[in-house]
């Protein structure tokens, strides 16, 4: 009498598929992150001209303070390293689902795209570098969108630190700083680095449109989601922009306006949410009953 062999893994089981996808990420993600960080550091510091040198050689109306943006990149890369550690050490089912279905292979692809962008930008191939940066922005935006269905909770703080925080900051850097700057360089909307006082106001109104347009999306997001990370990150990028002198009056005015609006919108959205939760808005709008008169006997 023969007995049917029992398969070791049931490919139709959701938990099995989750484990298999997690194993794939455990192999591919650390490699992509390591190569990305190494390439970024080499292109920023070692090679000549480096990305830092190119930022100085091609100043634009949307060029930020490189040191302040570098601090954001440090947080992003540190978060990616923690993400790789969480891939191996994470034991909670919800955390694994967030890493697999909320992030997945798109983070691996995004890191390789950024590797290519770092090299192409250093080679001063402006149009290909801008196209790569645009594709990278779409990938990071896509990841942030799917993470809406995998929100962090107080019981899983590692999810916020290793997943949501670096991915959100990555999108902030790309959308509010790197992509506009790359577009300006590609369109040759630059001014002389040796004599910035001559034409530093060149393309200030175009810069104003970029700043207000991209940050309008961020302000809407903060209003809807009460996103403190985007609020702090948006203010940080605006300060980085205004601290890189010289800047035209339209650009300087726009950065100050947006930097003030971010905390105001966040506080307003938070207050409105708290009032709705406590039911105080219903109390405020509840009609006052007319006074009753007491008749004597």
mmCIF file of C-alpha atoms in Angstrom:
data_model
loop_
_atom_site.group_PDB
_atom_site.id
_atom_site.type_symbol
_atom_site.label_atom_id
_atom_site.label_comp_id
_atom_site.label_asym_id
_atom_site.label_seq_id
_atom_site.Cartn_x
_atom_site.Cartn_y
_atom_site.Cartn_z
ATOM 1 C CA UNK A 1 0.000 0.000 0.000
ATOM 2 C CA UNK A 2 1.538 3.280 -1.172
ATOM 3 C CA UNK A 3 1.173 6.514 0.670
ATOM 4 C CA UNK A 4 1.026 9.848 -1.043
ATOM 5 C CA UNK A 5 3.951 12.086 -0.343
ATOM 6 C CA UNK A 6 3.101 15.215 1.609
ATOM 7 C CA UNK A 7 4.679 18.360 0.165
ATOM 8 C CA UNK A 8 6.920 20.231 2.532
ATOM 9 C CA UNK A 9 5.515 23.604 1.438
ATOM 10 C CA UNK A 10 1.994 24.411 0.381
ATOM 11 C CA UNK A 11 2.325 27.162 -2.207
ATOM 12 C CA UNK A 12 -1.359 27.998 -1.875
ATOM 13 C CA UNK A 13 -1.077 28.776 1.809
ATOM 14 C CA UNK A 14 -0.954 32.589 2.395
ATOM 15 C CA UNK A 15 1.541 32.250 5.251
ATOM 16 C CA UNK A 16 3.823 30.126 3.092
ATOM 17 C CA UNK A 17 3.733 32.661 0.264
ATOM 18 C CA UNK A 18 4.491 35.400 2.767
ATOM 19 C CA UNK A 19 7.559 33.536 4.065
ATOM 20 C CA UNK A 20 8.844 32.834 0.548
ATOM 21 C CA UNK A 21 8.497 36.479 -0.474
ATOM 22 C CA UNK A 22 10.177 37.543 2.756
ATOM 23 C CA UNK A 23 13.126 35.229 2.043
ATOM 24 C CA UNK A 24 13.486 36.785 -1.396
ATOM 25 C CA UNK A 25 13.572 40.253 0.142
ATOM 26 C CA UNK A 26 16.125 39.138 2.728
ATOM 27 C CA UNK A 27 18.520 38.271 -0.090
ATOM 28 C CA UNK A 28 17.906 41.100 -2.572
ATOM 29 C CA UNK A 29 17.260 44.126 -0.345
ATOM 30 C CA UNK A 30 20.529 44.260 1.675
ATOM 31 C CA UNK A 31 22.574 43.930 -1.520
ATOM 32 C CA UNK A 32 20.695 46.778 -3.234
ATOM 33 C CA UNK A 33 20.889 49.017 -0.153
ATOM 34 C CA UNK A 34 24.609 48.384 0.345
ATOM 35 C CA UNK A 35 25.440 49.133 -3.300
ATOM 36 C CA UNK A 36 23.255 52.242 -3.231
ATOM 37 C CA UNK A 37 24.887 53.672 -0.113
ATOM 38 C CA UNK A 38 28.395 52.884 -1.390
ATOM 39 C CA UNK A 39 27.718 54.400 -4.812
ATOM 40 C CA UNK A 40 26.153 57.514 -3.313
ATOM 41 C CA UNK A 41 29.122 58.072 -0.992
ATOM 42 C CA UNK A 42 31.681 57.488 -3.750
ATOM 43 C CA UNK A 43 29.892 59.826 -6.167
ATOM 44 C CA UNK A 44 29.435 62.446 -3.443
ATOM 45 C CA UNK A 45 32.924 62.435 -1.941
ATOM 46 C CA UNK A 46 35.521 60.392 -3.817
ATOM 47 C CA UNK A 47 35.144 60.993 -7.563
ATOM 48 C CA UNK A 48 35.993 64.322 -9.194
ATOM 49 C CA UNK A 49 33.881 66.168 -10.008
ATOM 50 C CA UNK A 50 31.638 64.825 -7.280
ATOM 51 C CA UNK A 51 27.926 65.469 -6.882
ATOM 52 C CA UNK A 52 28.838 68.102 -4.302
ATOM 53 C CA UNK A 53 31.143 69.809 -6.821
ATOM 54 C CA UNK A 54 28.429 69.727 -9.495
ATOM 55 C CA UNK A 55 25.900 71.299 -7.149
ATOM 56 C CA UNK A 56 28.331 74.169 -6.612
ATOM 57 C CA UNK A 57 29.189 74.458 -10.319
ATOM 58 C CA UNK A 58 25.545 74.551 -11.466
ATOM 59 C CA UNK A 59 23.622 76.654 -8.922
ATOM 60 C CA UNK A 60 19.920 77.213 -9.544
ATOM 61 C CA UNK A 61 17.072 79.086 -7.908
ATOM 62 C CA UNK A 62 15.984 75.816 -6.224
ATOM 63 C CA UNK A 63 19.416 74.633 -5.052
ATOM 64 C CA UNK A 64 19.250 73.851 -1.311
ATOM 65 C CA UNK A 65 21.853 73.868 1.425
ATOM 66 C CA UNK A 66 23.734 70.635 0.671
ATOM 67 C CA UNK A 67 24.617 69.997 4.323
ATOM 68 C CA UNK A 68 21.002 70.083 5.471
ATOM 69 C CA UNK A 69 19.857 67.763 2.674
ATOM 70 C CA UNK A 70 22.752 65.427 3.495
ATOM 71 C CA UNK A 71 21.352 65.070 7.028
ATOM 72 C CA UNK A 72 18.061 63.859 5.570
ATOM 73 C CA UNK A 73 19.910 61.354 3.384
ATOM 74 C CA UNK A 74 21.698 60.042 6.477
ATOM 75 C CA UNK A 75 18.317 59.383 8.113
ATOM 76 C CA UNK A 76 17.038 57.678 4.947
ATOM 77 C CA UNK A 77 20.054 55.399 4.604
ATOM 78 C CA UNK A 78 20.076 54.594 8.323
ATOM 79 C CA UNK A 79 16.400 53.707 8.045
ATOM 80 C CA UNK A 80 17.124 51.419 5.102
ATOM 81 C CA UNK A 81 19.781 49.615 7.122
ATOM 82 C CA UNK A 82 17.273 49.175 9.944
ATOM 83 C CA UNK A 83 14.778 47.899 7.372
ATOM 84 C CA UNK A 84 17.247 45.198 6.347
ATOM 85 C CA UNK A 85 17.729 44.255 9.998
ATOM 86 C CA UNK A 86 13.955 44.134 10.469
ATOM 87 C CA UNK A 87 13.679 41.812 7.484
ATOM 88 C CA UNK A 88 15.779 39.292 9.377
ATOM 89 C CA UNK A 89 14.712 39.948 12.959
ATOM 90 C CA UNK A 90 11.058 40.928 12.555
ATOM 91 C CA UNK A 91 8.741 38.312 14.021
ATOM 92 C CA UNK A 92 5.361 40.034 14.077
ATOM 93 C CA UNK A 93 2.999 38.986 11.305
ATOM 94 C CA UNK A 94 1.783 42.524 10.619
ATOM 95 C CA UNK A 95 5.366 43.772 10.316
ATOM 96 C CA UNK A 96 6.193 41.062 7.810
ATOM 97 C CA UNK A 97 3.090 41.868 5.782
ATOM 98 C CA UNK A 98 4.084 45.550 5.755
ATOM 99 C CA UNK A 99 7.563 44.727 4.476
ATOM 100 C CA UNK A 100 6.347 42.272 1.845
ATOM 101 C CA UNK A 101 3.117 43.829 0.608
ATOM 102 C CA UNK A 102 3.590 47.453 1.646
ATOM 103 C CA UNK A 103 7.176 47.760 0.360
ATOM 104 C CA UNK A 104 8.261 44.619 -1.458
ATOM 105 C CA UNK A 105 10.613 44.429 -4.416
ATOM 106 C CA UNK A 106 9.870 48.030 -5.353
ATOM 107 C CA UNK A 107 12.387 49.158 -2.727
ATOM 108 C CA UNK A 108 15.021 46.926 -4.323
ATOM 109 C CA UNK A 109 14.292 48.416 -7.754
ATOM 110 C CA UNK A 110 14.296 51.944 -6.305
ATOM 111 C CA UNK A 111 17.750 51.442 -4.813
ATOM 112 C CA UNK A 112 19.158 50.194 -8.133
ATOM 113 C CA UNK A 113 17.577 53.145 -9.947
ATOM 114 C CA UNK A 114 19.273 55.485 -7.488
ATOM 115 C CA UNK A 115 22.594 53.717 -8.113
ATOM 116 C CA UNK A 116 22.196 54.410 -11.818
ATOM 117 C CA UNK A 117 21.139 58.008 -11.149
ATOM 118 C CA UNK A 118 24.195 58.725 -8.972
ATOM 119 C CA UNK A 119 26.522 57.517 -11.721
ATOM 120 C CA UNK A 120 24.693 59.272 -14.568
ATOM 121 C CA UNK A 121 24.471 62.556 -12.648
ATOM 122 C CA UNK A 122 28.191 62.456 -11.893
ATOM 123 C CA UNK A 123 28.837 61.981 -15.618
ATOM 124 C CA UNK A 124 26.836 65.191 -16.234
ATOM 125 C CA UNK A 125 24.256 63.445 -18.413
ATOM 126 C CA UNK A 126 21.512 65.786 -17.301
ATOM 127 C CA UNK A 127 18.509 64.527 -19.267
ATOM 128 C CA UNK A 128 18.993 60.804 -18.463
ATOM 129 C CA UNK A 129 19.637 61.684 -14.824
ATOM 130 C CA UNK A 130 16.403 63.680 -14.636
ATOM 131 C CA UNK A 131 14.443 60.830 -16.255
ATOM 132 C CA UNK A 132 15.904 58.350 -13.765
ATOM 133 C CA UNK A 133 15.095 60.694 -10.906
ATOM 134 C CA UNK A 134 11.510 61.017 -12.129
ATOM 135 C CA UNK A 135 11.107 57.243 -12.324
ATOM 136 C CA UNK A 136 12.645 56.896 -8.854
ATOM 137 C CA UNK A 137 10.185 59.465 -7.495
ATOM 138 C CA UNK A 138 7.270 57.486 -8.957
ATOM 139 C CA UNK A 139 8.515 54.267 -7.323
ATOM 140 C CA UNK A 140 8.907 55.902 -3.905
ATOM 141 C CA UNK A 141 5.505 57.567 -4.295
ATOM 142 C CA UNK A 142 4.013 54.169 -5.128
ATOM 143 C CA UNK A 143 5.495 52.610 -1.990
ATOM 144 C CA UNK A 144 4.207 55.477 0.165
ATOM 145 C CA UNK A 145 0.755 55.035 -1.352
ATOM 146 C CA UNK A 146 0.558 51.316 -0.543
ATOM 147 C CA UNK A 147 1.846 51.944 2.980
ATOM 148 C CA UNK A 148 -1.418 53.791 3.665
ATOM 149 C CA UNK A 149 -2.993 50.346 4.095
ATOM 150 C CA UNK A 150 -0.224 49.284 6.502
ATOM 151 C CA UNK A 151 -0.120 52.100 9.069
ATOM 152 C CA UNK A 152 2.281 51.955 12.029
ATOM 153 C CA UNK A 153 0.874 51.382 15.487
ATOM 154 C CA UNK A 154 2.078 52.011 19.017
ATOM 155 C CA UNK A 155 2.637 48.262 19.449
ATOM 156 C CA UNK A 156 5.015 48.222 16.436
ATOM 157 C CA UNK A 157 7.286 51.279 16.736
ATOM 158 C CA UNK A 158 9.983 49.560 14.650
ATOM 159 C CA UNK A 159 7.632 49.716 11.655
ATOM 160 C CA UNK A 160 7.598 53.489 11.866
ATOM 161 C CA UNK A 161 11.335 53.897 12.393
ATOM 162 C CA UNK A 162 12.544 51.382 9.794
ATOM 163 C CA UNK A 163 9.792 51.540 7.172
ATOM 164 C CA UNK A 164 7.528 54.580 7.195
ATOM 165 C CA UNK A 165 10.027 57.244 8.306
ATOM 166 C CA UNK A 166 12.803 56.613 5.720
ATOM 167 C CA UNK A 167 10.385 56.000 2.844
ATOM 168 C CA UNK A 168 8.486 59.204 3.629
ATOM 169 C CA UNK A 169 11.665 61.279 3.954
ATOM 170 C CA UNK A 170 12.972 59.803 0.714
ATOM 171 C CA UNK A 171 9.874 61.058 -1.114
ATOM 172 C CA UNK A 172 10.185 64.485 0.524
ATOM 173 C CA UNK A 173 13.797 64.874 -0.638
ATOM 174 C CA UNK A 174 12.999 63.791 -4.183
ATOM 175 C CA UNK A 175 9.780 65.734 -4.661
ATOM 176 C CA UNK A 176 10.688 68.966 -2.905
ATOM 177 C CA UNK A 177 14.409 69.219 -3.643
ATOM 178 C CA UNK A 178 16.236 66.787 -5.929
ATOM 179 C CA UNK A 179 13.761 66.541 -8.808
ATOM 180 C CA UNK A 180 13.152 70.316 -9.185
ATOM 181 C CA UNK A 181 16.897 70.985 -9.013
ATOM 182 C CA UNK A 182 17.615 68.335 -11.651
ATOM 183 C CA UNK A 183 14.926 69.770 -13.941
ATOM 184 C CA UNK A 184 16.401 73.266 -13.624
ATOM 185 C CA UNK A 185 19.899 72.014 -14.474
ATOM 186 C CA UNK A 186 18.582 70.028 -17.448
ATOM 187 C CA UNK A 187 16.766 73.104 -18.796
ATOM 188 C CA UNK A 188 19.923 75.184 -18.228
ATOM 189 C CA UNK A 189 18.111 77.438 -15.760
ATOM 190 C CA UNK A 190 21.337 78.051 -13.868
ATOM 191 C CA UNK A 191 23.364 81.129 -12.954
ATOM 192 C CA UNK A 192 27.076 81.761 -12.774
ATOM 193 C CA UNK A 193 28.748 80.261 -9.696
ATOM 194 C CA UNK A 194 31.561 82.833 -9.911
ATOM 195 C CA UNK A 195 29.307 85.901 -10.115
ATOM 196 C CA UNK A 196 25.969 84.920 -8.546
ATOM 197 C CA UNK A 197 25.114 88.533 -7.778
ATOM 198 C CA UNK A 198 24.686 89.196 -11.515
ATOM 199 C CA UNK A 199 21.904 86.756 -12.415
ATOM 200 C CA UNK A 200 20.911 84.933 -9.210
ATOM 201 C CA UNK A 201 17.340 86.122 -9.769
ATOM 202 C CA UNK A 202 17.215 84.219 -13.052
ATOM 203 C CA UNK A 203 14.159 81.925 -13.270
ATOM 204 C CA UNK A 204 12.905 82.926 -9.827
ATOM 205 C CA UNK A 205 9.281 82.848 -10.952
ATOM 206 C CA UNK A 206 9.671 79.352 -12.359
ATOM 207 C CA UNK A 207 11.195 78.348 -9.036
ATOM 208 C CA UNK A 208 8.243 79.933 -7.252
ATOM 209 C CA UNK A 209 5.848 77.786 -9.322
ATOM 210 C CA UNK A 210 7.809 74.600 -8.501
ATOM 211 C CA UNK A 211 7.962 75.378 -4.800
ATOM 212 C CA UNK A 212 4.276 76.215 -4.465
ATOM 213 C CA UNK A 213 3.156 73.364 -6.724
ATOM 214 C CA UNK A 214 5.074 70.538 -5.073
ATOM 215 C CA UNK A 215 4.430 71.786 -1.556
ATOM 216 C CA UNK A 216 0.716 72.208 -2.270
ATOM 217 C CA UNK A 217 0.572 68.412 -2.587
ATOM 218 C CA UNK A 218 2.455 68.073 0.688
ATOM 219 C CA UNK A 219 0.157 70.516 2.491
ATOM 220 C CA UNK A 220 -2.924 68.637 1.255
ATOM 221 C CA UNK A 221 -1.400 65.390 2.507
ATOM 222 C CA UNK A 222 -0.652 66.923 5.930
ATOM 223 C CA UNK A 223 -4.207 68.276 6.115
ATOM 224 C CA UNK A 224 -5.698 64.875 5.328
ATOM 225 C CA UNK A 225 -3.366 62.604 7.319
ATOM 226 C CA UNK A 226 -1.900 64.888 10.040
ATOM 227 C CA UNK A 227 1.530 63.663 8.933
ATOM 228 C CA UNK A 228 4.156 64.989 11.355
ATOM 229 C CA UNK A 229 7.033 63.471 9.346
ATOM 230 C CA UNK A 230 6.018 65.373 6.219
ATOM 231 C CA UNK A 231 5.488 68.540 8.271
ATOM 232 C CA UNK A 232 8.974 68.441 9.796
ATOM 233 C CA UNK A 233 10.585 67.277 6.564
ATOM 234 C CA UNK A 234 8.851 69.956 4.517
ATOM 235 C CA UNK A 235 9.921 72.716 6.896
ATOM 236 C CA UNK A 236 13.484 71.326 6.889
ATOM 237 C CA UNK A 237 13.686 71.412 3.081
ATOM 238 C CA UNK A 238 12.281 74.967 2.990
ATOM 239 C CA UNK A 239 14.899 76.121 5.503
ATOM 240 C CA UNK A 240 17.554 74.364 3.408
ATOM 241 C CA UNK A 241 16.346 76.267 0.341
ATOM 242 C CA UNK A 242 16.249 79.684 1.965
ATOM 243 C CA UNK A 243 19.611 79.202 3.693
ATOM 244 C CA UNK A 244 21.380 78.639 0.367
ATOM 245 C CA UNK A 245 22.108 82.184 -0.758
ATOM 246 C CA UNK A 246 21.619 84.109 -2.900
ATOM 247 C CA UNK A 247 17.922 83.649 -3.609
ATOM 248 C CA UNK A 248 15.488 85.876 -5.465
ATOM 249 C CA UNK A 249 12.692 87.621 -3.590
ATOM 250 C CA UNK A 250 9.934 85.354 -5.031
ATOM 251 C CA UNK A 251 11.828 82.216 -3.997
ATOM 252 C CA UNK A 252 12.689 83.515 -0.539
ATOM 253 C CA UNK A 253 9.089 84.629 0.039
ATOM 254 C CA UNK A 254 7.675 81.289 -1.101
ATOM 255 C CA UNK A 255 9.969 79.263 1.151
ATOM 256 C CA UNK A 256 9.051 81.349 4.199
ATOM 257 C CA UNK A 257 5.342 81.068 3.375
ATOM 258 C CA UNK A 258 5.452 77.298 2.968
ATOM 259 C CA UNK A 259 7.612 76.838 6.081
ATOM 260 C CA UNK A 260 4.986 78.700 8.107
ATOM 261 C CA UNK A 261 2.040 76.914 6.498
ATOM 262 C CA UNK A 262 3.234 73.380 7.264
ATOM 263 C CA UNK A 263 2.959 73.587 11.093
ATOM 264 C CA UNK A 264 -0.205 75.704 10.864
ATOM 265 C CA UNK A 265 -1.926 73.145 8.628
ATOM 266 C CA UNK A 266 -0.765 70.280 10.848
ATOM 267 C CA UNK A 267 -2.026 71.964 14.037
ATOM 268 C CA UNK A 268 -5.346 72.846 12.379
ATOM 269 C CA UNK A 269 -5.846 69.313 11.104
ATOM 270 C CA UNK A 270 -4.915 67.819 14.472
ATOM 271 C CA UNK A 271 -7.273 70.137 16.363
ATOM 272 C CA UNK A 272 -10.127 69.396 13.973
ATOM 273 C CA UNK A 273 -9.566 65.650 14.337
ATOM 274 C CA UNK A 274 -9.473 65.849 18.130
ATOM 275 C CA UNK A 275 -12.694 67.861 18.221
ATOM 276 C CA UNK A 276 -14.441 65.366 15.979
ATOM 277 C CA UNK A 277 -13.241 62.465 18.130
ATOM 278 C CA UNK A 278 -14.542 64.054 21.321
ATOM 279 C CA UNK A 279 -17.820 65.024 19.739
ATOM 280 C CA UNK A 280 -17.308 68.666 20.651
ATOM 281 C CA UNK A 281 -18.215 69.793 17.149
ATOM 282 C CA UNK A 282 -21.662 68.238 17.530
ATOM 283 C CA UNK A 283 -22.060 70.020 20.839
ATOM 284 C CA UNK A 284 -21.030 73.324 19.310
ATOM 285 C CA UNK A 285 -23.542 72.966 16.496
ATOM 286 C CA UNK A 286 -26.353 71.580 18.653
ATOM 287 C CA UNK A 287 -29.246 74.067 18.782
ATOM 288 C CA UNK A 288 -29.942 75.597 22.172
ATOM 289 C CA UNK A 289 -33.446 74.681 23.388
ATOM 290 C CA UNK A 290 -35.743 77.593 24.257
ATOM 291 C CA UNK A 291 -36.034 78.394 27.988
ATOM 292 C CA UNK A 292 -39.006 76.884 29.764
ATOM 293 C CA UNK A 293 -41.302 79.108 31.760
ATOM 294 C CA UNK A 294 -42.513 78.089 35.188
ATOM 295 C CA UNK A 295 -46.144 78.882 35.890
ATOM 296 C CA UNK A 296 -47.312 79.349 39.410
ATOM 297 C CA UNK A 297 -50.189 77.331 40.896
#
